Backbone as ProteinMPNN parsed JSONL, in Angstrom:
{"seq_chain_A": "XXXXXXXXXXXXXXXXXXXXXXXXXXXXXXXXXXXXXXXXXXXXXXXXXXXXXXXXXXXXXXXXXXXXXXXXXXXXXXXXXXXXXXXXXXXXXXXXX", "coords_chain_A": {"N_chain_A": [[26.767, -6.827, -14.167], [26.007, -4.007, -15.13], [24.191, -4.609, -17.008], [22.408, -5.727, -15.428], [21.865, -3.227, -13.714], [20.506, -1.758, -15.859], [18.738, -2.816, -16.593], [16.34, -3.399, -14.982], [16.089, -0.082, -14.119], [15.281, 0.334, -16.488], [12.912, -1.63, -16.741], [11.575, -0.326, -14.406], [11.649, 2.903, -15.093], [9.12, 1.995, -17.071], [6.906, 2.429, -15.271], [4.677, 4.357, -14.651], [4.84, 7.942, -13.003], [2.572, 8.077, -11.414], [1.647, 5.925, -10.811], [3.869, 5.437, -8.736], [3.558, 7.625, -6.879], [0.852, 6.931, -5.937], [1.886, 4.416, -4.692], [3.59, 5.41, -2.177], [1.324, 7.016, -0.94], [-0.267, 5.072, -0.034], [1.019, 3.417, 1.676], [1.489, 5.422, 3.626], [-0.578, 5.898, 4.395], [-1.651, 3.398, 5.814], [0.581, 3.158, 7.772], [-0.023, 5.651, 9.188], [-2.587, 4.615, 9.683], [-1.929, 2.878, 11.361], [-0.662, 3.569, 13.177], [-2.492, 5.131, 14.744], [-4.187, 3.669, 15.874], [-2.901, 1.245, 17.674], [-3.524, 0.64, 20.097], [-6.012, 0.09, 19.81], [-4.704, -2.705, 20.481], [-4.829, -3.617, 22.124], [-7.482, -5.203, 22.855], [-8.177, -7.058, 20.98], [-5.468, -8.687, 18.901], [-5.537, -8.362, 16.102], [-6.229, -5.66, 15.264], [-5.391, -3.105, 15.191], [-3.9, -4.031, 12.341], [-6.27, -4.366, 11.329], [-7.944, -2.119, 11.159], [-6.201, -0.515, 9.719], [-5.877, -1.812, 7.424], [-8.648, -1.206, 6.721], [-8.643, 1.372, 6.376], [-6.712, 1.989, 4.448], [-8.074, 1.377, 2.121], [-10.839, 2.262, 1.412], [-9.744, 4.937, 1.185], [-8.609, 4.706, -0.942], [-10.427, 3.745, -2.717], [-12.677, 5.663, -2.136], [-11.258, 8.044, -3.446], [-10.799, 7.497, -6.018], [-13.673, 6.577, -7.23], [-15.177, 8.923, -6.211], [-13.38, 11.257, -6.416], [-11.418, 11.514, -8.953], [-12.253, 11.915, -12.408], [-12.18, 8.903, -14.072], [-12.27, 6.052, -12.684], [-10.206, 4.018, -12.275], [-8.481, 1.345, -12.037], [-6.35, 0.243, -11.52], [-5.107, 2.295, -10.018], [-5.988, 1.596, -7.597], [-5.0, -0.771, -7.136], [-2.077, 0.2, -7.09], [-2.232, 1.699, -5.384], [-2.654, -0.054, -2.861], [-1.293, -1.903, -2.818], [1.573, -0.35, -1.441], [0.352, -0.389, 0.931], [0.524, -2.608, 1.697], [3.047, -3.63, 2.049], [3.601, -2.475, 4.536], [1.702, -3.755, 5.58], [2.997, -6.16, 5.567], [5.346, -5.787, 6.676], [4.102, -5.41, 9.421], [3.251, -8.421, 9.698], [5.079, -9.491, 9.948], [6.823, -9.063, 12.538], [4.862, -8.996, 14.256], [4.135, -12.425, 14.014], [6.916, -12.968, 14.179], [7.663, -11.462, 16.682]], "CA_chain_A": [[25.843, -6.05, -13.646], [25.175, -2.765, -14.974], [23.312, -5.108, -17.975], [21.076, -6.013, -14.348], [21.232, -2.053, -13.144], [19.781, -1.383, -16.975], [17.372, -3.868, -17.037], [15.557, -2.718, -13.258], [15.917, 1.241, -14.511], [14.36, 0.473, -18.358], [11.523, -1.469, -16.182], [11.137, 1.159, -13.963], [10.809, 3.682, -15.856], [7.903, 2.421, -17.324], [5.997, 2.592, -15.055], [4.229, 6.221, -14.635], [5.136, 8.966, -11.486], [0.673, 8.603, -10.743], [1.495, 4.543, -9.767], [4.995, 5.638, -7.372], [2.795, 8.054, -5.827], [0.014, 5.617, -5.183], [1.667, 3.113, -3.325], [3.743, 5.561, -1.565], [0.016, 7.123, 0.13], [-0.738, 3.824, 0.115], [2.069, 3.163, 2.748], [1.782, 6.812, 4.704], [-1.844, 5.806, 5.109], [-1.424, 2.008, 6.053], [1.556, 3.71, 8.471], [-0.681, 6.087, 9.884], [-3.841, 4.362, 10.46], [-1.598, 1.916, 12.117], [0.038, 4.55, 14.922], [-3.405, 5.865, 15.816], [-5.125, 2.21, 16.202], [-2.392, 0.583, 18.503], [-4.356, 1.136, 21.795], [-7.189, -1.081, 19.847], [-4.512, -3.487, 20.391], [-4.914, -4.566, 24.005], [-8.791, -5.933, 22.833], [-7.601, -8.102, 20.011], [-4.255, -8.332, 18.361], [-4.936, -7.697, 14.813], [-7.193, -4.949, 15.0], [-4.848, -2.301, 14.438], [-3.995, -4.071, 10.805], [-7.19, -4.681, 10.536], [-8.092, -0.742, 10.926], [-5.17, -0.04, 8.848], [-6.585, -2.285, 5.937], [-9.762, -0.999, 5.955], [-8.526, 2.758, 5.871], [-5.829, 2.37, 2.627], [-8.663, 0.558, 0.719], [-11.583, 3.156, 2.165], [-9.05, 5.724, 0.951], [-8.368, 4.419, -2.323], [-12.12, 3.345, -3.742], [-13.253, 6.869, -2.544], [-10.189, 8.435, -4.053], [-11.204, 7.182, -7.532], [-14.897, 7.379, -7.183], [-15.526, 10.173, -6.175], [-11.948, 12.454, -6.846], [-10.88, 11.915, -10.345], [-13.559, 11.493, -13.354], [-13.03, 7.824, -14.242], [-11.688, 5.198, -11.706], [-8.672, 3.598, -12.694], [-8.55, 0.15, -10.837], [-4.722, 0.319, -11.54], [-4.72, 3.191, -9.22], [-6.581, 1.365, -6.194], [-4.081, -1.622, -6.733], [-0.904, 0.223, -6.34], [-2.055, 1.972, -3.111], [-3.131, -0.908, -1.811], [0.129, -3.019, -2.813], [1.595, 1.025, -0.533], [0.318, -0.932, 2.226], [0.898, -4.346, 1.567], [4.785, -3.114, 2.174], [3.612, -2.116, 5.643], [1.371, -4.776, 6.381], [3.807, -7.358, 5.424], [5.897, -5.659, 7.933], [3.843, -5.077, 10.869], [2.574, -8.923, 10.117], [6.464, -10.317, 10.227], [6.67, -8.293, 13.907], [3.393, -10.213, 15.121], [4.372, -13.901, 14.006], [8.145, -13.335, 14.657], [8.433, -10.969, 17.269]], "C_chain_A": [[25.295, -4.632, -13.802], [24.2, -3.114, -15.996], [22.246, -4.837, -16.569], [20.54, -4.337, -14.067], [20.241, -1.459, -14.521], [18.74, -1.654, -16.617], [16.191, -3.074, -16.113], [15.639, -1.215, -13.341], [14.69, 1.173, -15.16], [12.784, 0.261, -17.325], [10.857, -0.673, -15.141], [10.668, 2.472, -14.024], [9.631, 3.551, -16.837], [6.742, 2.021, -16.831], [6.091, 3.997, -13.845], [4.609, 6.774, -12.933], [3.861, 8.651, -11.094], [1.387, 7.29, -10.292], [2.394, 4.778, -8.543], [4.086, 6.159, -6.614], [1.599, 7.145, -5.478], [0.385, 5.176, -4.738], [2.44, 3.853, -2.775], [2.502, 6.357, 0.042], [-0.578, 6.289, 0.83], [0.453, 3.54, 1.661], [1.953, 4.189, 3.454], [0.192, 6.415, 5.736], [-2.371, 4.708, 5.987], [-0.764, 2.764, 7.263], [0.58, 4.474, 9.601], [-2.2, 5.576, 10.878], [-3.155, 3.626, 11.71], [-0.892, 2.388, 13.559], [-1.21, 4.533, 15.236], [-4.324, 4.34, 16.345], [-4.446, 1.312, 17.014], [-2.797, 0.199, 19.586], [-5.071, 0.174, 21.279], [-6.473, -2.305, 20.044], [-4.442, -4.406, 21.027], [-6.536, -5.422, 24.02], [-8.515, -6.872, 22.563], [-5.845, -7.469, 19.356], [-4.03, -7.596, 16.991], [-6.233, -6.968, 14.42], [-6.455, -3.942, 14.567], [-4.376, -2.3, 13.022], [-5.235, -4.504, 10.257], [-7.915, -3.127, 10.065], [-7.104, -0.483, 9.678], [-5.522, -0.333, 7.64], [-7.445, -1.441, 5.385], [-9.707, 1.135, 5.767], [-7.949, 2.894, 4.804], [-7.735, 1.941, 1.712], [-10.44, 1.756, 0.644], [-11.051, 4.621, 0.64], [-8.98, 5.69, -0.583], [-9.555, 4.452, -3.148], [-12.359, 4.672, -3.689], [-12.408, 8.129, -3.548], [-10.827, 8.366, -5.306], [-12.768, 6.984, -7.997], [-15.442, 8.478, -7.373], [-14.8, 11.49, -6.444], [-12.343, 13.01, -7.892], [-12.262, 11.296, -10.912], [-13.716, 10.36, -14.01], [-11.805, 7.182, -13.773], [-10.625, 4.361, -12.92], [-8.351, 2.52, -11.632], [-6.761, 0.052, -10.827], [-4.013, 1.304, -10.386], [-4.951, 2.439, -7.965], [-5.306, 0.715, -6.009], [-3.053, -0.784, -5.939], [-1.378, 0.849, -4.804], [-2.217, 1.149, -2.407], [-2.138, -2.184, -1.518], [0.98, -1.754, -1.818], [1.082, 0.384, 0.738], [0.141, -2.088, 2.68], [2.151, -4.11, 1.77], [4.971, -2.952, 4.119], [3.108, -2.468, 6.485], [2.089, -5.978, 7.032], [4.896, -7.028, 7.098], [5.502, -5.669, 9.264], [3.394, -7.121, 10.944], [4.214, -10.063, 10.885], [6.354, -9.72, 11.926], [5.851, -9.009, 14.982], [4.115, -11.403, 15.0], [5.822, -13.903, 14.79], [8.833, -12.907, 15.731], [7.421, -10.856, 19.129]], "O_chain_A": [[24.477, -4.089, -13.059], [23.3, -2.292, -16.167], [21.416, -3.929, -16.587], [19.354, -4.011, -14.12], [19.277, -0.747, -14.241], [17.832, -0.875, -16.326], [15.341, -2.304, -16.56], [15.091, -0.815, -12.314], [13.573, 1.589, -14.851], [11.914, 1.1, -17.089], [9.647, -0.445, -15.127], [9.77, 3.053, -13.414], [9.131, 4.532, -17.387], [5.803, 1.484, -17.419], [6.814, 4.418, -12.942], [4.617, 6.063, -11.929], [3.824, 9.052, -9.931], [1.868, 7.467, -9.172], [1.975, 4.461, -7.43], [3.644, 5.485, -5.683], [1.708, 6.628, -4.365], [-0.304, 4.934, -3.747], [2.753, 2.962, -1.985], [2.644, 6.321, 1.264], [-1.208, 6.423, 1.879], [-0.116, 3.648, 2.747], [2.577, 3.88, 4.469], [-0.099, 6.518, 6.928], [-3.306, 4.888, 6.767], [-1.666, 3.139, 8.012], [0.425, 3.997, 10.725], [-2.668, 5.873, 11.977], [-3.626, 3.693, 12.845], [-0.681, 1.782, 14.61], [-1.366, 3.813, 16.223], [-5.072, 4.348, 17.322], [-5.163, 0.353, 17.301], [-2.253, -0.801, 20.054], [-5.065, -0.844, 21.972], [-7.202, -3.285, 19.886], [-4.15, -5.585, 20.83], [-6.828, -6.153, 24.967], [-8.447, -7.784, 23.388], [-5.309, -6.361, 19.368], [-3.165, -6.797, 16.632], [-7.076, -7.355, 13.611], [-6.722, -3.656, 13.4], [-4.308, -1.261, 12.365], [-5.4, -4.913, 9.108], [-8.347, -2.928, 8.929], [-7.644, -0.227, 8.602], [-5.561, 0.52, 6.753], [-7.414, -0.956, 4.254], [-10.506, 1.89, 5.213], [-8.356, 3.751, 4.02], [-8.184, 2.507, 0.715], [-11.002, 1.81, -0.45], [-11.668, 5.028, -0.345], [-9.297, 6.64, -1.299], [-9.639, 5.132, -4.17], [-12.36, 5.258, -4.772], [-13.004, 8.955, -4.238], [-11.47, 9.365, -5.629], [-13.039, 7.257, -9.166], [-16.026, 8.95, -8.348], [-15.362, 12.567, -6.648], [-13.001, 14.017, -8.152], [-13.074, 10.564, -10.347], [-14.785, 10.17, -14.591], [-10.661, 7.454, -14.139], [-10.562, 4.325, -14.149], [-7.998, 2.819, -10.491], [-6.178, -0.293, -9.799], [-2.864, 1.226, -9.951], [-4.062, 2.606, -7.13], [-4.496, 1.118, -5.175], [-2.938, -0.804, -4.713], [-1.047, 0.599, -3.645], [-1.996, 1.34, -1.211], [-2.091, -3.025, -0.62], [1.237, -2.47, -0.85], [1.622, 0.856, 1.738], [-0.279, -2.503, 3.76], [2.529, -5.197, 1.332], [5.965, -3.186, 4.807], [3.298, -2.194, 7.671], [2.028, -6.546, 8.123], [5.079, -7.7, 8.113], [6.286, -5.879, 10.189], [3.186, -7.491, 12.099], [4.328, -10.888, 11.792], [5.424, -10.3, 12.485], [6.103, -9.422, 16.114], [4.879, -11.575, 15.95], [6.006, -14.602, 15.787], [9.946, -13.308, 16.071], [7.973, -10.342, 20.102]]}, "name": "protein", "num_of_chains": 1, "seq": "XXXXXXXXXXXXXXXXXXXXXXXXXXXXXXXXXXXXXXXXXXXXXXXXXXXXXXXXXXXXXXXXXXXXXXXXXXXXXXXXXXXXXXXXXXXXXXXXX"}
């Protein structure tokens, strides 16, 4: 069991702290956008999810293109992955709830 844990920790140590931060920010933006957009769900069931996806994608691209001196596609993907975890939970709630 210790070997498995050491392998997981070793794998996670190879991922830079910057990527974890992008992941966390993507999840926070996705959650905040969902909370704000929930009243729009009365019009169309999937609208809050779509608003959240657009918010995370826009924030990731704008940050990489306008703020950073050099755009890094990995950062954009990690931000989207953080949002993706929230979206999967919401999808499960919509489909199975």
